[in-house]
XYZ file of C-alpha atoms in Angstrom:
168
model
C -100.973 70.945 -39.975
C -103.324 68.907 -42.189
C -107.047 68.280 -42.089
C -108.717 67.681 -38.761
C -111.967 65.881 -38.058
C -114.286 67.280 -35.393
C -116.799 64.937 -33.787
C -119.900 66.823 -32.632
C -121.016 63.992 -30.360
C -117.737 63.759 -28.435
C -116.778 67.442 -28.785
C -113.209 66.649 -29.803
C -111.061 66.755 -32.896
C -108.248 64.624 -34.263
C -106.151 64.252 -37.402
C -108.416 63.166 -40.223
C -107.314 59.947 -41.861
C -109.065 56.650 -42.427
C -107.432 54.839 -39.502
C -108.094 57.563 -36.901
C -111.667 58.167 -38.013
C -112.528 54.450 -38.049
C -110.917 53.973 -34.636
C -112.858 56.920 -33.197
C -116.230 56.018 -34.722
C -116.005 52.465 -33.361
C -114.748 53.589 -29.955
C -116.740 53.134 -26.762
C -116.643 56.839 -25.846
C -118.037 57.873 -29.233
C -120.778 55.246 -29.185
C -121.850 56.291 -25.676
C -121.832 59.970 -26.600
C -123.855 59.275 -29.739
C -126.400 57.192 -27.798
C -126.805 59.867 -25.128
C -127.336 62.499 -27.849
C -130.108 60.509 -29.508
C -131.646 59.653 -26.142
C -132.333 63.362 -25.624
C -134.910 63.218 -28.423
C -136.751 60.024 -27.498
C -140.406 60.327 -26.636
C -141.709 59.557 -23.176
C -143.503 56.370 -24.261
C -140.268 54.756 -25.466
C -138.459 55.741 -22.270
C -141.297 54.380 -20.128
C -141.383 51.086 -22.004
C -137.624 50.645 -21.654
C -137.561 51.560 -17.961
C -140.458 49.241 -17.111
C -138.680 46.313 -18.750
C -135.570 46.834 -16.569
C -135.093 45.660 -13.006
C -134.397 48.376 -10.409
C -130.731 49.084 -9.622
C -130.110 48.020 -6.018
C -127.042 50.177 -5.542
C -128.844 53.270 -6.846
C -131.849 52.652 -4.601
C -129.642 52.138 -1.508
C -127.066 54.897 -1.948
C -128.568 57.199 -4.585
C -125.530 56.690 -6.819
C -124.430 54.064 -9.292
C -120.903 53.584 -10.597
C -122.215 52.831 -14.083
C -124.383 55.957 -14.367
C -126.363 56.137 -17.617
C -124.619 52.971 -18.844
C -126.176 50.841 -16.109
C -128.357 48.029 -17.401
C -130.748 48.445 -14.466
C -133.350 51.155 -13.982
C -132.517 54.224 -11.906
C -136.125 55.396 -11.736
C -138.148 55.209 -8.548
C -141.825 54.261 -8.486
C -142.724 57.959 -8.259
C -140.613 58.736 -11.336
C -142.311 55.937 -13.263
C -145.757 57.207 -12.232
C -144.889 60.745 -13.371
C -143.568 59.411 -16.671
C -146.694 57.299 -17.128
C -148.881 60.360 -16.492
C -146.843 62.312 -19.058
C -147.302 59.534 -21.637
C -151.061 59.457 -21.001
C -151.240 63.242 -21.383
C -149.301 63.105 -24.678
C -151.607 60.390 -26.012
C -154.705 62.350 -24.995
C -153.331 65.489 -26.668
C -152.527 63.552 -29.874
C -156.026 62.109 -29.970
C -157.536 65.574 -29.641
C -155.296 66.921 -32.414
C -156.109 63.997 -34.717
C -159.804 64.597 -34.270
C -160.517 61.500 -32.224
C -163.442 63.319 -30.629
C -165.251 63.002 -34.000
C -165.178 59.206 -33.769
C -168.486 59.206 -31.939
C -170.216 60.871 -34.930
C -171.150 59.546 -38.324
C -169.131 59.523 -41.512
C -171.458 62.121 -43.044
C -170.766 64.549 -40.188
C -167.036 64.041 -40.598
C -167.265 64.608 -44.371
C -169.262 67.820 -43.839
C -166.689 69.162 -41.383
C -163.877 68.225 -43.776
C -165.597 69.976 -46.692
C -166.042 73.122 -44.588
C -162.360 73.072 -43.585
C -161.232 72.622 -47.179
C -163.469 75.425 -48.458
C -162.150 77.758 -45.751
C -158.564 76.937 -46.694
C -159.253 77.497 -50.411
C -161.059 80.794 -49.752
C -158.275 82.064 -47.525
C -155.689 81.116 -50.162
C -157.567 83.128 -52.791
C -157.952 86.213 -50.626
C -154.290 86.379 -49.632
C -152.450 89.198 -51.322
C -149.522 88.358 -53.521
C -146.408 89.465 -51.694
C -144.325 92.119 -53.399
C -140.697 91.189 -53.870
C -138.339 93.297 -51.753
C -134.574 93.302 -51.721
C -132.839 92.842 -48.375
C -131.803 96.077 -46.642
C -128.255 97.181 -47.318
C -128.063 95.818 -50.861
C -126.713 98.063 -53.644
C -129.117 99.753 -56.095
C -131.069 97.390 -58.380
C -129.279 98.533 -61.546
C -125.910 97.599 -59.980
C -126.962 94.007 -59.210
C -126.041 91.159 -61.566
C -128.964 89.715 -63.570
C -129.068 86.583 -61.399
C -129.957 88.678 -58.331
C -132.500 90.963 -59.986
C -136.201 90.311 -59.489
C -138.061 88.839 -62.455
C -140.316 91.190 -64.424
C -144.016 91.225 -63.404
C -145.130 88.965 -66.280
C -142.194 86.607 -65.899
C -139.286 86.100 -68.269
C -140.125 86.021 -71.966
C -139.031 82.792 -73.630
C -138.745 82.906 -77.451
C -140.762 80.131 -79.124
C -137.820 78.736 -81.112
C -135.450 78.576 -78.145
C -133.823 75.191 -77.625
C -132.193 74.194 -74.351
C -129.231 71.922 -74.075
């Protein structure tokens, strides 16, 4: 039957050769599917900026439907939708500022350096107190002596390397 190419964006497969693949990847259906896939992961600020730059779609506002759907060059968002999206963007920005430590901006540099030093010392202390994890084989594996050397755990002191060993 030959090799087949499966396009994850379009959810279809076809015979894999240079002509068919090039024709598919440059096709309108594939480009629309790919754009809609990547649009799922856009942040709210980018969506808001794009929607505010568009004019409202008259047909969508009158009938609630548009023949072009997501490919329409006009905005299908109402004023309420834009306000909700704007509120979401403001909330995301506020949350990012809190996570970045923007509330420290009112203080001095010395205060910030002290807090940073405390955080770093806590991280270093916690790293030292963590116990070294003991290597365990996954359940269901054969006995250790039956495993090939590449799957056996290294000895506690590590592998011994002779001093006159040359690699290459």
